Tab-separated table of C-alpha atoms and ligand atoms in Angstrom:
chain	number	residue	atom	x	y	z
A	1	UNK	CA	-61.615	-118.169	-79.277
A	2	UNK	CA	-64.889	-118.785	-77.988
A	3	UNK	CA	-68.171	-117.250	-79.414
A	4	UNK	CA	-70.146	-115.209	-76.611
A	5	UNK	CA	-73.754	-114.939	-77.300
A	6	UNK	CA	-74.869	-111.713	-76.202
A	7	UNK	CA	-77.309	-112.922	-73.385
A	8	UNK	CA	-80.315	-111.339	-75.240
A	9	UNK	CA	-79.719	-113.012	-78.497
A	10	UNK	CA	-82.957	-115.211	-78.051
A	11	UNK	CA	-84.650	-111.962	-77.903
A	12	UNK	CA	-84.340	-111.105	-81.433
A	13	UNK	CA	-84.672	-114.771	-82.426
A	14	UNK	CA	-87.955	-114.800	-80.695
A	15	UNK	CA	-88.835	-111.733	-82.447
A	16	UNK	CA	-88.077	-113.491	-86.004
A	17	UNK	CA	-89.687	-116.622	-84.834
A	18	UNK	CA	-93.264	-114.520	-84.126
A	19	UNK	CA	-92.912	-112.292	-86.847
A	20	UNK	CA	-92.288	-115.842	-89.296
A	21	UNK	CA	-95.905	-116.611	-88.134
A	22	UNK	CA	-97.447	-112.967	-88.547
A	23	UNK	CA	-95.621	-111.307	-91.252
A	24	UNK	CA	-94.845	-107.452	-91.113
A	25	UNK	CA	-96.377	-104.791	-89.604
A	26	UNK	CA	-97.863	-103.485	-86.036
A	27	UNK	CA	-99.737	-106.865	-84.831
A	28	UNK	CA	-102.528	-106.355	-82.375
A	29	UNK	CA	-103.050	-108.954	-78.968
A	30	UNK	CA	-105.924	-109.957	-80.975
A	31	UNK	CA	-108.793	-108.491	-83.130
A	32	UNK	CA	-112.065	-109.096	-84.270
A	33	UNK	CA	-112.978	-109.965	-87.471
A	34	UNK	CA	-116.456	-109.266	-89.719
A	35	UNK	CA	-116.684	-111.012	-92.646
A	36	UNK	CA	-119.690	-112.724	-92.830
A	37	UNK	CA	-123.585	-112.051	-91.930
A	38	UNK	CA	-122.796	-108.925	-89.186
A	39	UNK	CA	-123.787	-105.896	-91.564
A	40	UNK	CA	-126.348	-107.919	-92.963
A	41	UNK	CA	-128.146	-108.897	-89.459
A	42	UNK	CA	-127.303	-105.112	-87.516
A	43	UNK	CA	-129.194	-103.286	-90.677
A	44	UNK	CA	-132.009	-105.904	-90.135
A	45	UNK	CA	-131.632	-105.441	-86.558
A	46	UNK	CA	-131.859	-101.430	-87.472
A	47	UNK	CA	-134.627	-101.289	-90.203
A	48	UNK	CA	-136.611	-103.620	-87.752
A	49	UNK	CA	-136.169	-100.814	-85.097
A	50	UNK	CA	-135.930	-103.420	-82.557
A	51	UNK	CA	-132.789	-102.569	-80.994
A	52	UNK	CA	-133.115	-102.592	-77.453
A	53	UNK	CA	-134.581	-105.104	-75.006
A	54	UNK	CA	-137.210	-106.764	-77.499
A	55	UNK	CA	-136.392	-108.661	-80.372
A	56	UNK	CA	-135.109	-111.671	-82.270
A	57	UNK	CA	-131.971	-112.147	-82.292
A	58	UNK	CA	-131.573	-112.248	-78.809
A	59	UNK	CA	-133.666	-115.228	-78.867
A	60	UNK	CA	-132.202	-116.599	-82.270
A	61	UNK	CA	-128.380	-116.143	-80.241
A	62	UNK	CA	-129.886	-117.780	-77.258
A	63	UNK	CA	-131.054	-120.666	-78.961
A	64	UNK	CA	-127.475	-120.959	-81.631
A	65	UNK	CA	-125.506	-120.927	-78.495
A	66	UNK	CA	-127.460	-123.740	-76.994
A	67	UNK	CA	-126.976	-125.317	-79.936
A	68	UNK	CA	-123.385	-124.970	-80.204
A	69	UNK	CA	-122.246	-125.414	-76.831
A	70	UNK	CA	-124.653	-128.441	-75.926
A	71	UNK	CA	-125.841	-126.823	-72.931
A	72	UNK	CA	-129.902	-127.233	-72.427
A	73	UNK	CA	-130.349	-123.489	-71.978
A	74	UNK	CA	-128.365	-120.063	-72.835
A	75	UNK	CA	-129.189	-116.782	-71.024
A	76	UNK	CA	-127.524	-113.767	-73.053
A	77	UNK	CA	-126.758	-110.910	-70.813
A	78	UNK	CA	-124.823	-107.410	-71.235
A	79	UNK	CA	-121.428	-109.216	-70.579
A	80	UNK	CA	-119.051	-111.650	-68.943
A	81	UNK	CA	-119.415	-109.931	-65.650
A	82	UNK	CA	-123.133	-109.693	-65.333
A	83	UNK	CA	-123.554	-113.509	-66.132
A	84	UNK	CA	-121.155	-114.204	-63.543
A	85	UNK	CA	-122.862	-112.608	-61.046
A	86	UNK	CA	-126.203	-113.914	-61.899
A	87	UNK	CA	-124.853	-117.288	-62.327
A	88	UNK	CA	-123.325	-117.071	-58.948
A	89	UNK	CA	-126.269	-115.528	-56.963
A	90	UNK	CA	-128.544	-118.382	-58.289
A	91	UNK	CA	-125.850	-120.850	-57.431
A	92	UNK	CA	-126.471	-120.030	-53.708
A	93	UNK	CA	-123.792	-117.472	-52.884
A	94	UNK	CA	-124.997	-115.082	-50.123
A	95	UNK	CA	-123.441	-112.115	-48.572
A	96	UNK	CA	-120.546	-112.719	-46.431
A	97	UNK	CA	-120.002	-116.315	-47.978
A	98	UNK	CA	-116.249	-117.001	-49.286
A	99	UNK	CA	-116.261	-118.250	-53.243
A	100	UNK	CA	-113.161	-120.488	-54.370
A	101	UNK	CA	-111.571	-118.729	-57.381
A	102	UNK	CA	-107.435	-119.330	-59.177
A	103	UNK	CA	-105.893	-116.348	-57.723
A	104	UNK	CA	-104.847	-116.565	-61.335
A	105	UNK	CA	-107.365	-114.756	-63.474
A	106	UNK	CA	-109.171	-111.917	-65.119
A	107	UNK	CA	-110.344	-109.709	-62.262
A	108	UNK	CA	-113.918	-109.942	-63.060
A	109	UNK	CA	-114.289	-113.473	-62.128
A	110	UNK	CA	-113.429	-112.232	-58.219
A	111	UNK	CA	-115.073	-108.920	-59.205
A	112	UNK	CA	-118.635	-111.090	-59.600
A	113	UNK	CA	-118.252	-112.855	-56.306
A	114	UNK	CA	-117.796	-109.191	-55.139
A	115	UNK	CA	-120.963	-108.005	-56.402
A	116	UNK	CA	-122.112	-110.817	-54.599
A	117	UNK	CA	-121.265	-109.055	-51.403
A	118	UNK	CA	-119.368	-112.742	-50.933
A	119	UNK	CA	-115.407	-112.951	-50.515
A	120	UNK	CA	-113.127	-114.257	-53.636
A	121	UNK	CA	-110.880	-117.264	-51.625
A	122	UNK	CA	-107.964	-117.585	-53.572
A	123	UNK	CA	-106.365	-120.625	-54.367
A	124	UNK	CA	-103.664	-122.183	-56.760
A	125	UNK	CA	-103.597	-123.495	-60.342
A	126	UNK	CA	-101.597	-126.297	-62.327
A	127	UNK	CA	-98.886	-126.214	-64.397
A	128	UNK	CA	-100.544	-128.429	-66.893
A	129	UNK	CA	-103.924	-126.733	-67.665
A	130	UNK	CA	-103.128	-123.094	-66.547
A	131	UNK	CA	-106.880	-123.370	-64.181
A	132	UNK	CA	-107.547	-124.171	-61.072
A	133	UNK	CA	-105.629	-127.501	-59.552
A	134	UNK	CA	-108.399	-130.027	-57.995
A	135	UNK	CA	-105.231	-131.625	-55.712
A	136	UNK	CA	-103.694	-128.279	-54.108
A	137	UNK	CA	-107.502	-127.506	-53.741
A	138	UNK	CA	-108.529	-130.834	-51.622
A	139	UNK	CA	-105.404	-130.495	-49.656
A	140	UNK	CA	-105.845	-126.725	-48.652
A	141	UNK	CA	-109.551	-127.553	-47.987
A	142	UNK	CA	-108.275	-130.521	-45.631
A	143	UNK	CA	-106.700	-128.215	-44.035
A	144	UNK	CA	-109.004	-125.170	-43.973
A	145	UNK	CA	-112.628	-126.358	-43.840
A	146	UNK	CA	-114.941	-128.514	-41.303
A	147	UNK	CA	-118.197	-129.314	-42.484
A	148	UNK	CA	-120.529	-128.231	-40.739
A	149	UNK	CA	-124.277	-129.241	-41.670
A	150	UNK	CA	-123.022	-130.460	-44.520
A	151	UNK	CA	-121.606	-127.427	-45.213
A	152	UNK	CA	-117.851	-126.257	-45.754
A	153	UNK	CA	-116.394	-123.889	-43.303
A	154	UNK	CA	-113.608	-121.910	-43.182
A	155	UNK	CA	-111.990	-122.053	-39.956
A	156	UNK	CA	-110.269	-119.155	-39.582
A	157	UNK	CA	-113.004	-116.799	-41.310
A	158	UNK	CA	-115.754	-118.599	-39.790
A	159	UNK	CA	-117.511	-118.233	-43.235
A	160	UNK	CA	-119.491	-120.791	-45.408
A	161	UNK	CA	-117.730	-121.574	-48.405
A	162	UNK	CA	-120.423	-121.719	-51.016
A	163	UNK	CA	-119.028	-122.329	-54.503
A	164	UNK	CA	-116.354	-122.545	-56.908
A	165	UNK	CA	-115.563	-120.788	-59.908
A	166	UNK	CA	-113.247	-122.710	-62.271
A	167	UNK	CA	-111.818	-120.494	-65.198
A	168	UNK	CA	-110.113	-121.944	-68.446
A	169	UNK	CA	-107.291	-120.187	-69.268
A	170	UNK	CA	-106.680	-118.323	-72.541
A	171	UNK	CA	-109.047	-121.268	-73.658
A	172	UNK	CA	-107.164	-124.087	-72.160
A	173	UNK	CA	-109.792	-126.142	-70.296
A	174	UNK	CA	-108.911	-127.060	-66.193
A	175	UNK	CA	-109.156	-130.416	-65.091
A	176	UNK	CA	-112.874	-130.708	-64.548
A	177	UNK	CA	-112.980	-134.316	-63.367
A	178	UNK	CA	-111.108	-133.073	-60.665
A	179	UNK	CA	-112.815	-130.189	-59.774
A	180	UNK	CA	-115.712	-131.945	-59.471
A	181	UNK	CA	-114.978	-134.649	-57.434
A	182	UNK	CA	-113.246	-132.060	-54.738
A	183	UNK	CA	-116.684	-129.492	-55.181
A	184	UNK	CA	-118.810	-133.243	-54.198
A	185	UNK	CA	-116.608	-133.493	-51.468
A	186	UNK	CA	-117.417	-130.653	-50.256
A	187	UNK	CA	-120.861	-129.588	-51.246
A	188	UNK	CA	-119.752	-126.450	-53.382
A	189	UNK	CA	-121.827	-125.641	-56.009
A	190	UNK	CA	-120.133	-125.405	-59.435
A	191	UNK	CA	-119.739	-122.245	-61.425
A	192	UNK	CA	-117.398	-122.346	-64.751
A	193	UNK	CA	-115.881	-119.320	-65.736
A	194	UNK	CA	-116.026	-119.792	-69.450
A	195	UNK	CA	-115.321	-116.621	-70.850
A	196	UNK	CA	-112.349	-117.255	-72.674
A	197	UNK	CA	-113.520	-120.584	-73.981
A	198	UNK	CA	-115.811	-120.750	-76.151
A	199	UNK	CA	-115.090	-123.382	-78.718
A	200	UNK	CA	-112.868	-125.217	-75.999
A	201	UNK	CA	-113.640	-129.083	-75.099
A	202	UNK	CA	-113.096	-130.965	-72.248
A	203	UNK	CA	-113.040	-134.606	-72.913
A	204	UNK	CA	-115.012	-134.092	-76.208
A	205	UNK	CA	-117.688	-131.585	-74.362
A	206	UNK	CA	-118.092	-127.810	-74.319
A	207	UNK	CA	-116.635	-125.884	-71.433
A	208	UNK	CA	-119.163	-124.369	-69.357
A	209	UNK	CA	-121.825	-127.003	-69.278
A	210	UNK	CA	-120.378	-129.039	-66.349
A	211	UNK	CA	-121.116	-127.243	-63.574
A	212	UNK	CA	-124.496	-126.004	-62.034
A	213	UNK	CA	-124.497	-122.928	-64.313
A	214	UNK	CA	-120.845	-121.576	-66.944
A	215	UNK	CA	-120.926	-118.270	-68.274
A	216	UNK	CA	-119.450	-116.733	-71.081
A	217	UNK	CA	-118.588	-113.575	-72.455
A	218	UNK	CA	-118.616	-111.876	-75.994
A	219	UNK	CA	-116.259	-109.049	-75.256
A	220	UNK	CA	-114.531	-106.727	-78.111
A	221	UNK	CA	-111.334	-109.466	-77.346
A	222	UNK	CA	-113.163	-112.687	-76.538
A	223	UNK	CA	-113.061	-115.614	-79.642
A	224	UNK	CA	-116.566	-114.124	-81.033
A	225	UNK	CA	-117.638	-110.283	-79.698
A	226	UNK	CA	-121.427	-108.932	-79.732
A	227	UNK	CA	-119.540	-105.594	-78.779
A	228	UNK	CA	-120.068	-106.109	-74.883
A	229	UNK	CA	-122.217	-109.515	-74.198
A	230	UNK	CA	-122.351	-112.515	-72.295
A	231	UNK	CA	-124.439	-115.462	-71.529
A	232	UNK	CA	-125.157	-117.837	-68.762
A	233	UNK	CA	-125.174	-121.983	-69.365
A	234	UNK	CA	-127.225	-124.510	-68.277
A	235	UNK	CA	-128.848	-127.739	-68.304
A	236	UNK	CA	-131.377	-126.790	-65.388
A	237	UNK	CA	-134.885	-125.555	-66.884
A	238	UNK	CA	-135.323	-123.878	-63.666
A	239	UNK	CA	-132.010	-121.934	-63.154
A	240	UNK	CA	-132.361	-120.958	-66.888
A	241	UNK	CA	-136.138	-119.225	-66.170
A	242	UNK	CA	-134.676	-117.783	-62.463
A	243	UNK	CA	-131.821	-116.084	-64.806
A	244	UNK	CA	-133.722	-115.188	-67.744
A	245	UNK	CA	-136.126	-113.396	-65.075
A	246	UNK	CA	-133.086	-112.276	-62.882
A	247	UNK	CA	-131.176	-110.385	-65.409
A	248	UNK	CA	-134.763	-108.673	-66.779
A	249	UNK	CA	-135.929	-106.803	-63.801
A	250	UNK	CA	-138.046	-109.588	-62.455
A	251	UNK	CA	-141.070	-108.510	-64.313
A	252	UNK	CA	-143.831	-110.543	-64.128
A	253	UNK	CA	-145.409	-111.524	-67.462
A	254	UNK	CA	-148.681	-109.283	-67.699
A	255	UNK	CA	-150.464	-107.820	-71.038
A	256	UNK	CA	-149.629	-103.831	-69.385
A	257	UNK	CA	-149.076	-104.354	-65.609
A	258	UNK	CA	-145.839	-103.649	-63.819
A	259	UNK	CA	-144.777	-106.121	-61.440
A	260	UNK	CA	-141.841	-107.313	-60.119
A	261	UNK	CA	-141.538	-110.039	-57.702
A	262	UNK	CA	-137.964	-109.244	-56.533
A	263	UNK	CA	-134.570	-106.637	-57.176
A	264	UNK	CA	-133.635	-107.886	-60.461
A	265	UNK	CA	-131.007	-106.555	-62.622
A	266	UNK	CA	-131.288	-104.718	-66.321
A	267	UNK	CA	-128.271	-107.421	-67.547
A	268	UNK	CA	-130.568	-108.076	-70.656
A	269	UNK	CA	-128.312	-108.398	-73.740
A	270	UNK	CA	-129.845	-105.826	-76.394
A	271	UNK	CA	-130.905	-106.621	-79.371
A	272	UNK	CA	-128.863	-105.155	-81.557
A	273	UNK	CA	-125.369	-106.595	-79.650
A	274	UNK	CA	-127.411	-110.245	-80.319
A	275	UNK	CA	-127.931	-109.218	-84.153
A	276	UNK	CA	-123.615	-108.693	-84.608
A	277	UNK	CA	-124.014	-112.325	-82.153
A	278	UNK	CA	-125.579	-114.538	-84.439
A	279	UNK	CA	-123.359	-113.353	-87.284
A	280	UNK	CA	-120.508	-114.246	-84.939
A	281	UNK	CA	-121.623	-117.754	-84.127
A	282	UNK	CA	-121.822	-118.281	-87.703
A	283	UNK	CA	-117.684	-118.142	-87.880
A	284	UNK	CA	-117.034	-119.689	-84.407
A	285	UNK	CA	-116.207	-123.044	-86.485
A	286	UNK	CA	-113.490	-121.280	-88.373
A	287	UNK	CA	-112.190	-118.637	-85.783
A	288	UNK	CA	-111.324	-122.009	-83.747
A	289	UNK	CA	-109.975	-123.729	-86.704
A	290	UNK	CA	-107.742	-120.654	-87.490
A	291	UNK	CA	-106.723	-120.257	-84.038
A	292	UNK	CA	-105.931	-123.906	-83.733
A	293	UNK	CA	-103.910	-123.417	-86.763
A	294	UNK	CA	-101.989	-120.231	-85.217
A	295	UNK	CA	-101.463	-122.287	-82.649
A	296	UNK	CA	-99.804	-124.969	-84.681
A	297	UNK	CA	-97.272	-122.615	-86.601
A	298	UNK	CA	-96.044	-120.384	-83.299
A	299	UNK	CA	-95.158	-124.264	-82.257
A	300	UNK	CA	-93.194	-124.834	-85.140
A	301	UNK	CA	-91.337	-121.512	-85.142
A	302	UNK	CA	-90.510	-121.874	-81.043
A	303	UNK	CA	-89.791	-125.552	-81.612
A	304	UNK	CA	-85.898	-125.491	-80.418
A	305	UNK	CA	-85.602	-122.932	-77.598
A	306	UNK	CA	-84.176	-123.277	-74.404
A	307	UNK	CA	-85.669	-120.245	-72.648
A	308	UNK	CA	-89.453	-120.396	-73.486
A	309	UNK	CA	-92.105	-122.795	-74.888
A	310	UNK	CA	-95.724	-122.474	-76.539
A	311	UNK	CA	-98.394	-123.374	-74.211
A	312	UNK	CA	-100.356	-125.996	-75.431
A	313	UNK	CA	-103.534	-127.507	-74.798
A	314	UNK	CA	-104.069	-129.879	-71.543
A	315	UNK	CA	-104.684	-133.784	-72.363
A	316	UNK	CA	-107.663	-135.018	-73.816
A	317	UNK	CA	-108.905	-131.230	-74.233
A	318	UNK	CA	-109.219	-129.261	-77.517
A	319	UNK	CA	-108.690	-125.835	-76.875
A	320	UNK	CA	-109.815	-122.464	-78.647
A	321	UNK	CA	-106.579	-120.997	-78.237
A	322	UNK	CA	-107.871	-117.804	-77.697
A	323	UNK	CA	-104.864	-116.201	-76.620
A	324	UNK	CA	-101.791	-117.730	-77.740
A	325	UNK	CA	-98.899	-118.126	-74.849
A	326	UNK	CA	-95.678	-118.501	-74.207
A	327	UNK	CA	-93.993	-119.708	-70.641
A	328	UNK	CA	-90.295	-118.681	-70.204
A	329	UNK	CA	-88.297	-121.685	-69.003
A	330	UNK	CA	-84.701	-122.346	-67.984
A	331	UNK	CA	-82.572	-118.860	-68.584
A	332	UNK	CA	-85.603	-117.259	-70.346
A	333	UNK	CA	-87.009	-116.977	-66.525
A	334	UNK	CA	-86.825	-113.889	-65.140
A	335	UNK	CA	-86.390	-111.808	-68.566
A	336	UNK	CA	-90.473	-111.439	-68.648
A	337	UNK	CA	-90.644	-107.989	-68.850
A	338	UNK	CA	-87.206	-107.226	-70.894
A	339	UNK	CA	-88.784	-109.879	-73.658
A	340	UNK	CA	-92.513	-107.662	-73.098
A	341	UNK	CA	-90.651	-104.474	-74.261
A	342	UNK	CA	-88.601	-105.982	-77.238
A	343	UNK	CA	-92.096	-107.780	-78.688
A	344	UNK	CA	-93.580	-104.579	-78.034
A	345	UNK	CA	-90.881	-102.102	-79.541
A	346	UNK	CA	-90.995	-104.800	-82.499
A	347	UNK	CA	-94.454	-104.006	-82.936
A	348	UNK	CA	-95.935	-107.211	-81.659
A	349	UNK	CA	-98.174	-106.626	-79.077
A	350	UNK	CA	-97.164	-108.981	-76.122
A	351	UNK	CA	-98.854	-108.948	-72.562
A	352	UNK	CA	-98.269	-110.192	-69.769
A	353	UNK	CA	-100.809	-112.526	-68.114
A	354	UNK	CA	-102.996	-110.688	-64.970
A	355	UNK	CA	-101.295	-110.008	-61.561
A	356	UNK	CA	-102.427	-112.227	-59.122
A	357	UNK	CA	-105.954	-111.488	-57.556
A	358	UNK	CA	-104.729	-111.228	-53.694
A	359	UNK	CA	-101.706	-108.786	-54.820
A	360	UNK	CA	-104.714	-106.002	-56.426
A	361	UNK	CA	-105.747	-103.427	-54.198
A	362	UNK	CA	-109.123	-104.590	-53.787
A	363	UNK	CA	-108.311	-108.058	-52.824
A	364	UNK	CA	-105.290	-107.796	-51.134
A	365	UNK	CA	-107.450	-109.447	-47.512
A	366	UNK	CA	-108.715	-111.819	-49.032
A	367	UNK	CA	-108.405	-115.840	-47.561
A	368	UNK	CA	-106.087	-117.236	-49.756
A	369	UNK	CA	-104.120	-120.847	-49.997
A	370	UNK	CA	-100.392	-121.138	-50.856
A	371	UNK	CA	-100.210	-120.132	-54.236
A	372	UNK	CA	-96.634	-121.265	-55.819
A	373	UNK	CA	-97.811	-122.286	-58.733
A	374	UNK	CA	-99.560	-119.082	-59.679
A	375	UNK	CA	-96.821	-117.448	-58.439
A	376	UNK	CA	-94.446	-118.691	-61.077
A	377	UNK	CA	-96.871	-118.371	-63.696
A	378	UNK	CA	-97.182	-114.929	-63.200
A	379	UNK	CA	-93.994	-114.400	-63.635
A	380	UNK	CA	-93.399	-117.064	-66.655
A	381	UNK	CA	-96.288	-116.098	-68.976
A	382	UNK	CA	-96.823	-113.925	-72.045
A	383	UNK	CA	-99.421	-113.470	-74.085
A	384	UNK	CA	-98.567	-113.311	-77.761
A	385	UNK	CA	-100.426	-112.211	-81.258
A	386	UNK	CA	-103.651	-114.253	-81.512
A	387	UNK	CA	-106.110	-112.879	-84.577
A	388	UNK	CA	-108.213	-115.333	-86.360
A	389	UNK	CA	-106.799	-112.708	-89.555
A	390	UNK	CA	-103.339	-113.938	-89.187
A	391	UNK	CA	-103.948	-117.570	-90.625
A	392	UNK	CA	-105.457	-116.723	-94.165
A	393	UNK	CA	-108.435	-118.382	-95.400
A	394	UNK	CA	-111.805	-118.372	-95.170
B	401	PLP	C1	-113.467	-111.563	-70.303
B	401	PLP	C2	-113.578	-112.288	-69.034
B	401	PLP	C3	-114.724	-112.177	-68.203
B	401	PLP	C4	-115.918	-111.330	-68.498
B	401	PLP	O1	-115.617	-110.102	-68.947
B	401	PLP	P1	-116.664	-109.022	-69.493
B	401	PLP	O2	-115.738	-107.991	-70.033
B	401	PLP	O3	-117.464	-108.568	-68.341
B	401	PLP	O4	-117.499	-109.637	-70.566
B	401	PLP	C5	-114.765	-112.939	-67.051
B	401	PLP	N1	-113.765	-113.746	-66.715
B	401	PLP	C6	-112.663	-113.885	-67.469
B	401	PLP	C7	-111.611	-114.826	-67.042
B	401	PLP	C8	-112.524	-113.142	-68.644
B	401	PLP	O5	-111.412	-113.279	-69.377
């Protein structure tokens, strides 16, 4: 007689697979971890009474980012958000412009270009990287835009297309050679959404220092957290001092007088978020290492199934792995939400990855390009237990 697997069987072999990698117990998405300098630097931060917008550490962080990312200049802000929308303002954007950005993403990467009073365009992303796909791109812009005065059009909206906003997914870094090229093409100025990458490289260089200005966010999830925080990157002296004066009310320097030269924004990051910052940075190295390591057993333990597959990073890019991920494949497609409940009732917290941009209220008439790819990504992708905690060590 012939053996029937019960069509869910790889559900509780999945189960046993993750929980191999994270022992027992409720698992959390991912959570933060403060071992090191943070109580140390906050009570300095607190005894110093410099908690707000003057002080140190926000300088100290600044520079340590720098530092660490290889960008000329770092801008820390209140969060992800914030930097976007700075970073995109002083890339040019203008109300009523349209802003290329993956229909695949966090919502406040089309939430910034909204602040912008500009339009998110949506279009598709790769397989391969999880970001933004520099071919579909050139051939929907073939299709889409004339140049006009050097400018991209859109010809149906009638509206300048002014920038794009590549995002690296989870970590995983896009294709930037690509990107770049097509953004040339085109005269679009270059904003990287680097929020979820800090640590990541593309072609042995930090995410978020290859376009005009990156951005970053520190985030209670993100790789390192400042509580809420984010920064802008760049190599421009002159962008750096426009967003340094941007996100502090556009106060002039003066001994006691009170001028400001244009709207700015309070985005300043306080003092007392940089203080938990620097004590952050400090672990970066081993967060990533741990991750990386995560990364490398959940491989391991899925090594063998039909129905999904760890997503791994893209070719010649070293990712942060900040969420881990798996993609159903073959008969595991279409069981995305049955396998979201069983991690779940398992107590392994499981996700799914964001619904498309265009299909949120908000967005819904927004230009858009074809967008299989996301489409079958949305559908395909879980995120899985990610903690730095759950590979031991220091
Ligand atoms: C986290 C994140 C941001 C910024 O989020 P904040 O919560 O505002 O710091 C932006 N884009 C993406 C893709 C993100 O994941």
């Amino acid at each position: 007689m012939i053996q029937v697997e019960p069509k869910t069987k790889w559900f509780e072999k999945t189960v046993q697979a993750i929980r191999s990698v994270t022992g027992p117990g409720k698992i959390a998405l991912h959570q933060p971890e403060f071992c090191g300098n943070e109580w140390a630097y906050v009570k300095e931060c607190l005894d110093s009474t410099f908690v707000s917008s003057v002080g140190e550490f926000v300088d100290r962080f600044e520079r340590e980012l720098a530092v660490y990312t290889g960008a000329k200049h770092a801008v820390a802000v209140v969060n992800g958000t914030a930097a976007l929308q700075v970073a995109l303002l002083l890339a040019g954007v203008e109300p009523g412009d349209e802003v290329l950005v993956p229909a695949l993403t966090f919502v406040a990467t089309a939430n910034a270009v909204h602040h912008c009073h500009a339009n998110p365009h949506f279009v598709d992303s790769s397989e391969q990287t999880l970001g933004l796909d520099p071919d579909a791109l050139r051939a929907w812009l073939e299709s889409t835009v004339e140049m006009i005065h050097g400018k991209a059009r859109n010809r149906q909206t009638g509206c300048r297309i002014q920038a794009v906003v590549p995002m690296h997914t989870f970590g995983h870094p896009c294709d930037m050679d690509g990107i770049l090229r097509v953004a040339k093409e085109y005269n679009l100025s270059v904003v990287e959404d680097a929020a979820e990458s800090l640590g990541s490289l593309y072609q042995g260089k930090h995410t978020g220092t290859f376009g005009q200005l990156g951005t970053l966010s520190f985030n209670g999830n993100k790789t390192i957290t400042t509580g809420g925080g984010g920064a802008i990157l760049t190599n421009d002296p002159e962008l750096a001092r426009k967003a340094k004066h941007l996100s502090t009310t556009a106060k002039l320097a003066h001994r006691w007088e009170f001028v400001h030269d244009e709207a700015g924004f309070n985005y300043r990051m306080p003092n007392l978020n940089a203080a938990l910052g620097c004590a952050q940075l400090e672990r970066l190295p081993g967060f990533v290492s741990k991750k990386r390591e995560l990364a490398d057993r959940y491989g391991k333990a899925l090594a063998g199934f039909d129905q999904l597959e760890l997503v791994r990073e893209p070719f010649e890019c070293q990712s942060n792995y900040w969420l881990q991920t798996i993609r159903l494949k073959g008969d595991g497609v279409g069981h995305r939400d049955s396998l979201l409940s069983v991690l779940n009732d398992a107590g392994l917290m499981a996700r799914p990855v964001w619904r498309l941009m265009p299909r949120l209220e908000p967005y819904r008439q927004c230009p858009r390009a074809p967008l299989p790819v996301a489409e079958n990504l949305e559908e395909t992708l879980v995120n899985i237990p990610s903690s730095p905690c759950l590979v031991a060590g220091a």
